[in-house]
Amino acid sequence: MSAPASRPVHPCILSLTKGSRGAEFATWAHITSHDVPNLVTASASTLHVYSVTPDGTLRFEYFFGNLAGEIIFLTTLSGVKKDALLVGFAGPPRLTVLTIQDGRLRAESLVDLTTLLTQYSHGACVEEDMMVSVQNQKPMTVACNMGGGIAVALMEIHSQAGSWYVTDPYVLPLATLSRSSLPYMVDTPASTATTGFGDILGVKFLSGFLEATLVLLHSDPAGKIWSGRLGREKGQGGATPLYLTALSVSVVHNRAAVLWCRPVPNDALYVEFIGDALVVVGANTLVFLDCIGSVNQVMAVNGWARSTCPASLMSAIAPNPLLKLSLQLDGSCLTAISSTTAILSLRAGHLYILQYAVDAWTLLPLGQSLGTVGEVTLLTSLPMEGAAKELLRKMQPSAESSEFSLGIVFAGSRLGDSFLLGYALETKSLTMKSIKQELHASLSIKSEENNDSNLENDATDPEYERLLRLEEEALYAPVSKGDSEPHLIQPSDNEDEENDISANPRKKPRLISITLVRALTPLDMIVNLGPLGPSCIGPQSKAPDFLLESLDTTTQSPDSIFGATAHIFPCGYGSSGGLAVATVFGRDDRMIISEHDCVDVVSMFSAPTAGYLFLGVSPRGGGGTTVLKVSSHESDEDLFDFCEVDPNGLLDGGIVFESTVLGTGEFTDGHFAVCVKQSDEARLRLLIFDKSFRFRNESFIDMQVECSISSLTPFVQQSHGDEQTLTFGCLWTSGEATVVVCNKNGITSILDVGKTTSDSSTAVPMDMDDDDPEETRRKEFYASTTIVGLDVFVAPSSTFPSSFELTGKGMGQTEIKRSSLHDFENQWSIIDEEDELLYSAKSRAAESLRNARDVSCGESVSTEENLFVAICRQSSALEVYAADRGKLRLCWQSFGCGLGTDCLKFDLPGEHRLPSMTLVCVKELRFFLMGASNIDENSLSRTMCLAVETTAGDVIVYQQSKNELSGHPTSFHKVDLGVAGRRSKEQDRHNAKLSRKKVCSSQGESDIPTFSTNALHRVTKLSGQDGCFIAGYRPMWIIAERGAPSYVLHRTRHAAPAGGTDKPLRAYCAGFFSESSHDAGFVTLHERVGKVGSQRITLFRGLSSGFENPSIISGCGTFIEKVPMGVTIRHIEFIDDPSISRGSHPLYAVLVSKEFEADQSEWNTDTLAAEERIALEEEKEQAMIQKQVEADLGGFDIHSEWVEEIDRENCFDIDLDLGGAPPVRNSAYSLWLVDAAKGWTVIDSFQLGEYEHGMTLKVMSLSDMKVEPGSASAELEEETDFESAMFIAVGTGIVNHNGEDVSSKGRALLFTVTKKLDDVAELKLRYEKEVFHGPVTTLECLSIDGKNRLVVGAGADINIEQWGNDRLTQVGFFRATMEVSNIQLFKNFFLLSDAYDSLYFLVWRESDKSLTLLAKDYDPIPVYAAGLMSRGPNMTIVCHDDRQNLTFVQYAPGEAAARGGNKLVCRADCHVGHQTTCFKSHQCRSSLIIHSATPISSRAALKQQDTFFGRSDDDQRLAVHYGTTDGTMAAIVPISEPLFWRLTALQSVMANALDADCALNPRGWRLYRRTPRRGGCRSNYRKKSVIDGDLVIRFVDLPVAEQEDLAASIGSTVDLIFDNLLEIQCGSMIL
């Protein structure tokens, strides 16, 4: 029986980002656009679909993140109307044909290759990868290479009537083909996994053949040679080459035949096509073949080309025709941009152009490189033709010339940013002399400069014209009898003869056709974080100035106060390296410019231009309205002061102070309108004031009898010439609405919305059941036409076209017209691919169909703005009216608004499903434009969106859909936010406690009990963004990332715990800004810590300064700013020492590595004369003969008994006739001291050794123990208070310059930070200790009984070192099995991760200074990361292995599975599909304080309100979060037992009931993956017991009816499930 402290801790995994932004695969496909194809990218488990806008930027069309599978292949299948995607997934391997329908990835056909892989591997464990090639001809043939060549399966893909299907796979008989057709192959038994084709490295289809012809790049059966054996004596290649074999295959007849086989260099990497040329790209060579296997050219790109070239190609190898190169193509990418031209990118992003010129292929540098790409993963190009060239006008205005070939190139990367480039090519005929002058004069092209002036114009050379005339005369001259042929002037390639043409009049220079790149311009950049390292928490700046002004300087220095902290992750690699700073809006103190405290305020409105704030005071605070004047500080315009306006100083505006303000609006000149209501009046007043608060006019709005105001919409401003109007809507408690239009002179018109819907607001017909009162009540509720939501907004008139009038017959006629168009189109959808080739009339019919749509529907494309009024009824009917000449005309309607319907489309009643138990409707709705504020530069940067708040507390966001067919009415599709936004049950319980204590009361919140302030607010020009702010139970911002809506949470400083009021954020309004600022600010009102009722007004200058830098929106509530550093950040730690880091200069210790290309030009020549070189070779030969004689006399083998030295000059002999020695990739490690307040500038650095690698970094305080361990006075050490010093500890590993034949060593370095006289910090190396038993991989600080010691993990050892007498002394140790990768400390316990032998659980005993093993995990798992999570007294260890698994183990000595306490008990396991290297623990937040930017103060206030808070297990939880190598973040949250079983049932039901993208199985995706190398060492039993948070969180975005079905199927309720999901999201928050 286990002890109580060993109860299981149930984990739940939840992603903190919606997928990766990397691009590991990319293709062009017609998904949404018929003109310019969409760019489709994929990385890890994420797939993106972009559209190219007219200004050359990329815009999100679809975003599929966190798929239940890992994408390992992506290509396009050409279709009739739209293209399909062929996507390959790993684990299990499968090929899927995908189309996008209704915003989901639908699997049209699926081929599972697991059975084939298992069958042909003969039971061996192989990696489940694949390599795929597609022949896009009719029928399309797909070749899939699995398991590195275990099997090659072929299948055909057919498309008919818009559907796709795949034939049964045909597996190539590789072993039979190799024995029968490849005589030089080694015969292998068929019972083994060896196929006879060895390692298959590349698969491509040849063009120009009637049958599918496949080319395989492969090795011999022994496999590809190891790269360390590529060096050859005297540079001559003699190793077994790779082979390129062409196979003719027929999937229908299940046959294959070998056409030809050619040896290629053994450094070949991949195969590509450029026109009809087959290019084999190797590290040192480029081999060009034709489709029949003839080798046309072997181009050397460096002087080592002969070392890897087979003997049969030695005679054909030649240098680059125009320029000898010194490159290595390992990691390069190639894309063809024409039949004779391609662009090649090296690994680091250097660009080259490969083209056919000088009767041969040549490779020329472009002189440009991709900046922050890290390492290029792919290149894909799209030539632009016809009207699509308009997209590149921005790139090259002179590209209008027809001589230019335009297009775009996408350079993708998974380690850094991806780039979209525009190019302009020009083909010219030049002489060799001109080409070389062009290369030497200007190898680089500039994106904004045309180099036409640098080119010679050979046609204008008079000498050249003379030679042409001589040739023409000789060609057409009469031939004499003695001459057999005319005397022609022969072209010459001799450069000497070119320079002196007049000396030989019978020679002329030959013209060479060459392609020049006239422009290569970056159009857009996709920001990608890249690999994420271990994070830290630290400040970015000092505290705000307004806070420092109120600080008591006698007790605390202002410079010691830091601003708000952020989570900082090292991100990227190489040139893309930097820092990822994760934060949320409202948390950054740099954006706060002022604060003001107040009490009992229930509403807030503003007149920003005039500078006034109107605060509505509750009856408990005296009622009425308080007006504040907001003005900038006299000494600093960025500081603002709040001054209360004295009502006695106003002549006519006193009525504002005595009334309740319901809303305000402002004209552009500063005049503003205020709508008020006095408690004793049955009407509303509209007051007009000028900028100085002088009263100008007053109007009245009469209310109906027994009716009161329910809500007031925000004021909307419009300009009609010189006249400006303000429009707002009033929603009454009677269920009717009124629209009011006013100008500076008062109200001009009042429109009654409730009386204009007699024909279109018909409720859904329902049958009443008198026997069931609840059912009758539900039907009556959804049959009501009461208006519950109202909005007034301005939008382009084309948003809701005027051609769709919905008055009676009009709607039916439109439906008939639209149906007839569908029928006309569908009659052609039955034509299959073969008929399409026969009947060419379909294209004409499609053209006629498009014309018919344009004529019949006539959609307007006008950008003129119009005023619209939207209402939502209790029956879920949404109606939009257009204001036309003082009247409202119904122009669009839909049903299902507020019920979570996936799409609000132009439909009829009864086409949506109503909830069966829940009574929910719209509480508030708001239409808003979302995107960049500056619409002048990009009119397509903003889209219309709709935000809806329901009576249940849910927030639903819809985005306007792009109509697939011209003339169709507008529709809005729902955006899956994944936010559980309802009020938590914990908040209800806390509110009940406060009510019982009479601390808070819901009585007297407002003078008008029926009136509620707006929670949905439009925002404009906030940090250059337009969007919406939602002041709900979880305040958030809806803003755009590349046109796609996403949300970022909002935090408030020193916020009071939730429960005292209904919502944590009381009010929001447009803010105030200085005259020098171009963006607007905003103001918030929230409940602050202190007595219930205490509030704080916060004035912000904007959302975030991160919009000015590369940044992304995670999609899960956080905003991530990327700070580029240009190096790889390995570790970062904040120096939390007041004497070193101050508020004005927060300092960080950063361990970095700079990746660079080391020059190897010294290998080009040895600086010896020929005689000296011969003498040296003879001397070495004599020494070798002497060794051989000694070996023969001694009777031993020289190669086995002697260690032969590496003669580098023999193995790596450079052939300067082919090129020079290429540069090699290298890294240099350094320790940086960085100041965050100065833009993360480096203020000091320390360079590590040449072959020294920085492994780990830790900032710690060590105790100075001057007494030697084991001495006589060591016992007195226990009673001594030790001084401590702050150190930066760095662990390094030193690798021998000859490689790792000699075991590596390491060093432990201790640095201190000192301050100079000018207050500049500098690094100083205080102490170094060499470690001989391995590299130092981890450093930690052990704090026991007031003593801080250093823990060093090096090799297989752990050493406990204590600091004293300026040196480290070992006081304890422990030896593991293989290699210590990580150490986690808590109290006196050690969690040790072994890189090859799983986990060790140790305890440190101070009495005898020993490390003792308590338990370990005996399954031999390679552990990449380990962490700790807990709930109450129960702790669980989580570890991550090389197969991307998570294993949860626990120390439970009382259980039988623990084997007497020596074994860690496995509690759960799952697969995450990502790789990580570090787990960080964080405290789980309660739903009562999730809205606070300062959780420490909010938690303290909560404990004062509720003394029992913090005692339950749920209040004492530690979760872990981590960053992955794909650039994503996730968290693992411990949950309670009831919550775990409830979500387990929900997870099971949702996995079966919901449609998954790509037909993937989320349950199978989370199953534990066994390692292929050591699979027999672990039991086949999987524990599972992990909640997939990404799956269950989809519950919140489902329609209400489906939520009820799922909740009923597990015996629960929707509210309870929402509360559980909210608890998970709160626990996963790191900010």
mmCIF file of C-alpha atoms in Angstrom, residues 27 190 228 599 610 836 863 991 1387 1435 1438 1578 1603:
data_model
loop_
_atom_site.group_PDB
_atom_site.id
_atom_site.type_symbol
_atom_site.label_atom_id
_atom_site.label_comp_id
_atom_site.label_asym_id
_atom_site.label_seq_id
_atom_site.Cartn_x
_atom_site.Cartn_y
_atom_site.Cartn_z
ATOM 1 C CA THR A 27 4.626 24.442 -52.481
ATOM 2 C CA ALA A 190 16.127 -11.788 -50.304
ATOM 3 C CA GLY A 228 35.254 10.808 -42.857
ATOM 4 C CA VAL A 599 -13.330 54.654 -5.633
ATOM 5 C CA ALA A 610 -10.589 67.715 -25.588
ATOM 6 C CA GLU A 836 -11.444 17.111 -70.150
ATOM 7 C CA THR A 863 -14.570 51.195 -51.435
ATOM 8 C CA ASN A 991 -17.925 36.242 -4.182
ATOM 9 C CA LYS A 1387 15.739 21.040 -1.194
ATOM 10 C CA MET A 1435 5.564 15.294 -6.701
ATOM 11 C CA VAL A 1438 8.696 14.298 -16.065
ATOM 12 C CA ARG A 1578 10.907 -1.421 -22.314
ATOM 13 C CA GLN A 1603 -21.341 21.115 -26.474
#
